[in-house]
C-alpha positions as a LaTeX table, in Angstrom:
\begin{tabular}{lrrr}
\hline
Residue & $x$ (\AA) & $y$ (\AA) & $z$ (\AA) \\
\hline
Unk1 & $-28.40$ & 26.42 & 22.06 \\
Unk2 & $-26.74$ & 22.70 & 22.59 \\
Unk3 & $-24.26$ & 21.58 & 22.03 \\
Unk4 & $-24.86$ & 19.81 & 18.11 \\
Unk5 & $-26.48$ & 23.51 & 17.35 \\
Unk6 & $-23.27$ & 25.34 & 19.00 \\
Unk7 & $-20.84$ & 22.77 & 16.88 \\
Unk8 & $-22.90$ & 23.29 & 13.18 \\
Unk9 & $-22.93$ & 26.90 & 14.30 \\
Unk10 & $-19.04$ & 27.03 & 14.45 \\
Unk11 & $-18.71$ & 24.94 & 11.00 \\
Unk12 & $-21.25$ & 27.27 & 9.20 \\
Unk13 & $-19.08$ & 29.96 & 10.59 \\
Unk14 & $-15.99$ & 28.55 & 8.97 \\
Unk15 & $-17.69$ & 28.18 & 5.93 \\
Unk16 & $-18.39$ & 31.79 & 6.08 \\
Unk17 & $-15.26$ & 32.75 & 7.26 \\
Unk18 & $-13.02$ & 30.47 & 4.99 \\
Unk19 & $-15.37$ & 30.25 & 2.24 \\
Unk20 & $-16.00$ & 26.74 & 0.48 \\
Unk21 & $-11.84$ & 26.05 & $-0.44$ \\
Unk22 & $-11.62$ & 25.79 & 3.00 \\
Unk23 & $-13.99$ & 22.57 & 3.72 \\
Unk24 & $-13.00$ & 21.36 & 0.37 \\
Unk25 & $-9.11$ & 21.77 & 0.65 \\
Unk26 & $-9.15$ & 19.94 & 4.21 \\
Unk27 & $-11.02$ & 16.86 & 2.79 \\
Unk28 & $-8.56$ & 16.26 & $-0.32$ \\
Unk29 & $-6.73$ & 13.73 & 1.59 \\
Unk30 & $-9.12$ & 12.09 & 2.99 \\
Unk31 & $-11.82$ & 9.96 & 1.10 \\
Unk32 & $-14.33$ & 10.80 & 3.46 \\
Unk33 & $-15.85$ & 14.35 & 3.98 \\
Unk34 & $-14.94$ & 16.32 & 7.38 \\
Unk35 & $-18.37$ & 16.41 & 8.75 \\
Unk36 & $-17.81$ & 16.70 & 12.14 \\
Unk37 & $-15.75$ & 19.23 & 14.30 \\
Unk38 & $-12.44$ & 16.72 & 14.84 \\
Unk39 & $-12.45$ & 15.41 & 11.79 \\
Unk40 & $-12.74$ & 19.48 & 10.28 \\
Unk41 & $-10.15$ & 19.85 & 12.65 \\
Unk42 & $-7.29$ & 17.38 & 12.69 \\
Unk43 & $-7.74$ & 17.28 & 8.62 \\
Unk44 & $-7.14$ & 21.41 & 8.63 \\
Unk45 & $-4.05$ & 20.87 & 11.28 \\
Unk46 & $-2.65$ & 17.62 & 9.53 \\
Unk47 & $-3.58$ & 18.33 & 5.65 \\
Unk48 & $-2.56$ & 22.05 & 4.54 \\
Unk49 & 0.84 & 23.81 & 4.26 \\
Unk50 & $-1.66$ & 27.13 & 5.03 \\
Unk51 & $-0.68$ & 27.92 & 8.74 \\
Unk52 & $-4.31$ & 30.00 & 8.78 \\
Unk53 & $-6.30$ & 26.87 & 8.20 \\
Unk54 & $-4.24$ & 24.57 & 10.46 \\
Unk55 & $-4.73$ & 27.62 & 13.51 \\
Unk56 & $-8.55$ & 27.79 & 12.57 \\
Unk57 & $-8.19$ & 23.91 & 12.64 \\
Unk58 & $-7.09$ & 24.02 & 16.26 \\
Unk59 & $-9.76$ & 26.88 & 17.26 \\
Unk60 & $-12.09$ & 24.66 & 16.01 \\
Unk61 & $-10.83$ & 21.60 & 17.81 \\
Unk62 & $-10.05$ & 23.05 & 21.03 \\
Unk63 & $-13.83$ & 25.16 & 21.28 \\
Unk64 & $-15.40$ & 21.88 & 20.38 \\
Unk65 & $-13.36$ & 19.93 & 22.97 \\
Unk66 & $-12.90$ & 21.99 & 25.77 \\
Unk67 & $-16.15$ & 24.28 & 25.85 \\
Unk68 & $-18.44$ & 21.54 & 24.42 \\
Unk69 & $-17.11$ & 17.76 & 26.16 \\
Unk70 & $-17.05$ & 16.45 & 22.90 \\
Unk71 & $-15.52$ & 13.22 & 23.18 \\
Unk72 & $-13.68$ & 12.66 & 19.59 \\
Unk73 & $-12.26$ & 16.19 & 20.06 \\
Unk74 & $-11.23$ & 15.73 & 23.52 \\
Unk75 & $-9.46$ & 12.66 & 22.28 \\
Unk76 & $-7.75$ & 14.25 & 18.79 \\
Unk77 & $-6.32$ & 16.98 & 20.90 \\
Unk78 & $-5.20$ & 14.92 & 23.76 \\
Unk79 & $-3.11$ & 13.10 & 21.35 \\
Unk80 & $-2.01$ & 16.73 & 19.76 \\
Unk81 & $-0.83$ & 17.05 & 23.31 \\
Unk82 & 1.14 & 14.04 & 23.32 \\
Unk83 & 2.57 & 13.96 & 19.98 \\
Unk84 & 4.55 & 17.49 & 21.14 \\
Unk85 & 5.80 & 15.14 & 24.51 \\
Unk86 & 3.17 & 17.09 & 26.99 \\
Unk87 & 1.65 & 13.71 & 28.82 \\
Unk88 & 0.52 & 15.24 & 31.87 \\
Unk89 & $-2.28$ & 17.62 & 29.36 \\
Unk90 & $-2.62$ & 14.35 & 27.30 \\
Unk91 & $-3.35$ & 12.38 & 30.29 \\
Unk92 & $-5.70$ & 15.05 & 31.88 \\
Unk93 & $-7.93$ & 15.40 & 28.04 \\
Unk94 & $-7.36$ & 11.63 & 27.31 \\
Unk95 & $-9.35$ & 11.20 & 30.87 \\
Unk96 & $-12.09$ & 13.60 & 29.81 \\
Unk97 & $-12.33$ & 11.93 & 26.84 \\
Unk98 & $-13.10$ & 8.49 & 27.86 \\
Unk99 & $-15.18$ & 10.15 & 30.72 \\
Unk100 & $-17.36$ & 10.73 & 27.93 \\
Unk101 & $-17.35$ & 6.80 & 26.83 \\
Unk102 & $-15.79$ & 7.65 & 23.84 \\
Unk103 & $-14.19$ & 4.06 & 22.90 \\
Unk104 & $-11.25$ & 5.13 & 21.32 \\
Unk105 & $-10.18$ & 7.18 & 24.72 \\
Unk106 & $-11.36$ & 3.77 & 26.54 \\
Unk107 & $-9.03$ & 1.31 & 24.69 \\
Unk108 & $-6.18$ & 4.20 & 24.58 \\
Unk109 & $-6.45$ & 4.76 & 28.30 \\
Unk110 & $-6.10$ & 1.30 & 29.19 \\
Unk111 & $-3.40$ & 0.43 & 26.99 \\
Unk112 & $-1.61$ & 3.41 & 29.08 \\
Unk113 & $-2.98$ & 1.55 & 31.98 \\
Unk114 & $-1.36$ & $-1.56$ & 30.89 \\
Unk115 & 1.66 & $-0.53$ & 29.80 \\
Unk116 & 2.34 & 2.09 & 32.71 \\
Unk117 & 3.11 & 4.63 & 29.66 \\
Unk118 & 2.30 & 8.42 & 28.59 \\
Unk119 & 1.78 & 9.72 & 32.36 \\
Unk120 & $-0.27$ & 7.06 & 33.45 \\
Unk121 & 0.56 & 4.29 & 36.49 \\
Unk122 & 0.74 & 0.55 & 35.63 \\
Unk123 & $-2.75$ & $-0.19$ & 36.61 \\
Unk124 & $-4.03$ & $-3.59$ & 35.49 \\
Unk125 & $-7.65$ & $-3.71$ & 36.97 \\
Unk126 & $-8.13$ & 0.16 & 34.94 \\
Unk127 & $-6.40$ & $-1.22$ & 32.29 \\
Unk128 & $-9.20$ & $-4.33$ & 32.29 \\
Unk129 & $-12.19$ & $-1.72$ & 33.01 \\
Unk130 & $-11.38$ & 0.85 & 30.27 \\
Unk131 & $-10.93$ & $-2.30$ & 27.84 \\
Unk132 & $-14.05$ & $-3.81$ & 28.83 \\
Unk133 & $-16.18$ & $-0.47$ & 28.76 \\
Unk134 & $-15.10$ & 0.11 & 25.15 \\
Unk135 & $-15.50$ & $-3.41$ & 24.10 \\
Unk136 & $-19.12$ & $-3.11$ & 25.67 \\
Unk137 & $-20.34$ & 0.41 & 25.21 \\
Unk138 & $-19.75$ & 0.73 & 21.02 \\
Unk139 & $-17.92$ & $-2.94$ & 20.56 \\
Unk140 & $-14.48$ & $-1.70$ & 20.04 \\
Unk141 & $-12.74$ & $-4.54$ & 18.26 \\
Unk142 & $-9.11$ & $-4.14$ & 19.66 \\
Unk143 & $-10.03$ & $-3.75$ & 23.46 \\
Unk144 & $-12.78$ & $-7.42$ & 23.36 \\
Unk145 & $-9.11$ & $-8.69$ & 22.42 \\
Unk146 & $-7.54$ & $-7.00$ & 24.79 \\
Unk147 & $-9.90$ & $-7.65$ & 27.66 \\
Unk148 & $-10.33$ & $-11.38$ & 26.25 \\
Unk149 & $-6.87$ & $-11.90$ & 26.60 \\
Unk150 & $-7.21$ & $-10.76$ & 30.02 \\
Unk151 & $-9.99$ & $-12.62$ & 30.92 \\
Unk152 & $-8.58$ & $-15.85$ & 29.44 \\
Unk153 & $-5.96$ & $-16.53$ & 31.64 \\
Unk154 & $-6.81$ & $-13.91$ & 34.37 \\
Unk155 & $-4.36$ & $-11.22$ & 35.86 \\
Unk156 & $-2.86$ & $-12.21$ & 39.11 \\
Unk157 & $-0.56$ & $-9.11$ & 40.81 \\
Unk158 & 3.24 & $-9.42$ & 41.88 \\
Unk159 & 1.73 & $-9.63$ & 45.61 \\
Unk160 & $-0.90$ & $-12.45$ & 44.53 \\
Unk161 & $-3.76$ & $-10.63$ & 44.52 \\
Unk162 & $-6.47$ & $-11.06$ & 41.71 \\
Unk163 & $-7.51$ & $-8.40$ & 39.97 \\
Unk164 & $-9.15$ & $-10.55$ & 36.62 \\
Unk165 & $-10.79$ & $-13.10$ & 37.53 \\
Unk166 & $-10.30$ & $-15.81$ & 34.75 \\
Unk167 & $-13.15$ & $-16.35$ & 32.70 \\
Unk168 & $-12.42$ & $-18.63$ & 29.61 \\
Unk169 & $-16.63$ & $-18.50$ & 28.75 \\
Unk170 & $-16.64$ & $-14.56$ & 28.18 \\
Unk171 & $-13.02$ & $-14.36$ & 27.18 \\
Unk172 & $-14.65$ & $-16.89$ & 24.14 \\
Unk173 & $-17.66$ & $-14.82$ & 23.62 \\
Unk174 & $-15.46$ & $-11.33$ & 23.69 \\
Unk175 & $-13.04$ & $-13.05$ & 20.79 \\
Unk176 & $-16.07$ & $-13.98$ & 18.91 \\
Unk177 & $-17.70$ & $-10.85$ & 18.92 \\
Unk178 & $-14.70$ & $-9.49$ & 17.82 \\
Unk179 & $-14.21$ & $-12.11$ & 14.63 \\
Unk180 & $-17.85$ & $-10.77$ & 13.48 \\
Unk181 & $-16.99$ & $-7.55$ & 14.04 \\
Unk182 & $-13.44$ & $-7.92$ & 12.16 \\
\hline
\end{tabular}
């Protein structure tokens, strides 16, 4: 069985378990329909006052991100994790996460990198490659700003070392990408 077999397998067996209220009561909120294991997840957790739905809602999350790799889940529980102030787990699945090139995990990671926040080092040349990976790999509008911004005046460390090369030409092309993207 793989993995997108193992993941409908475990949302048919909600549906069996919960009965149709279940999907239908967790997508009230939202305008969209849960149809895939985080978003099942985080709207059972985040949308019902019925603590049986919000556990299932973690089950579901947690199998999906920690027996499967799944990259969205990964990323929905790592920020679980950091909402209740545990960034050393948040760091750990937010790693995993963009290990999978999930772009949300990319540009999250290096805004931690950046910022030296939530467990993770001020590290300005990770903080460029996780923006650039996620501007690249799906065209994640917030990190071609982010790495633009980078790349148009270059990073320089406090001990004069270069760790962004400036690059005015592709910081251009990264903020236009990002303009037809909106």
């Amino acid at each position: 069985v793989d993995d997108d077999d193992a993941l409908h397998l475990l949302l048919s067996n909600t549906f069996n378990r919960y009965g149709p209220e279940f999907l239908t009561s967790t997508s009230t909120k939202n305008s969209e329909s849960p149809s895939t294991p985080e978003r099942l997840a985080v709207s059972s957790i985040t949308s019902n006052n019925n603590n049986q739905y919000q556990q299932h809602g973690y089950e579901i999350l947690r199998l999906a991100a920690l027996d499967h790799n799944h990259g969205p889940a990964l990323h929905h529980l790592a920020l679980l994790h950091l909402q209740n102030d545990n960034t050393e787990e948040f760091r750990h699945l937010l790693s995993k996460s963009a290990a999978t090139g999930h772009p949300d995990s990319l540009f999250l990671r290096g805004h931690c990198h950046h910022s030296g926040t939530d467990g993770h080092a001020q590290d300005l040349r990770a903080a460029f490659d996780d923006f650039s990976a996620a501007a690249d790999g799906d065209g994640h509008v917030d990190a071609m700003v982010s790495a633009g911004a980078m790349l148009h005046r270059g990073v320089v460390s406090d001990d004069g070392i270069v760790v962004v090369v400036r690059d005015q030409q592709r910081a251009f092309d990264l903020y236009q990408r990002a303009g037809e993207l909106g």
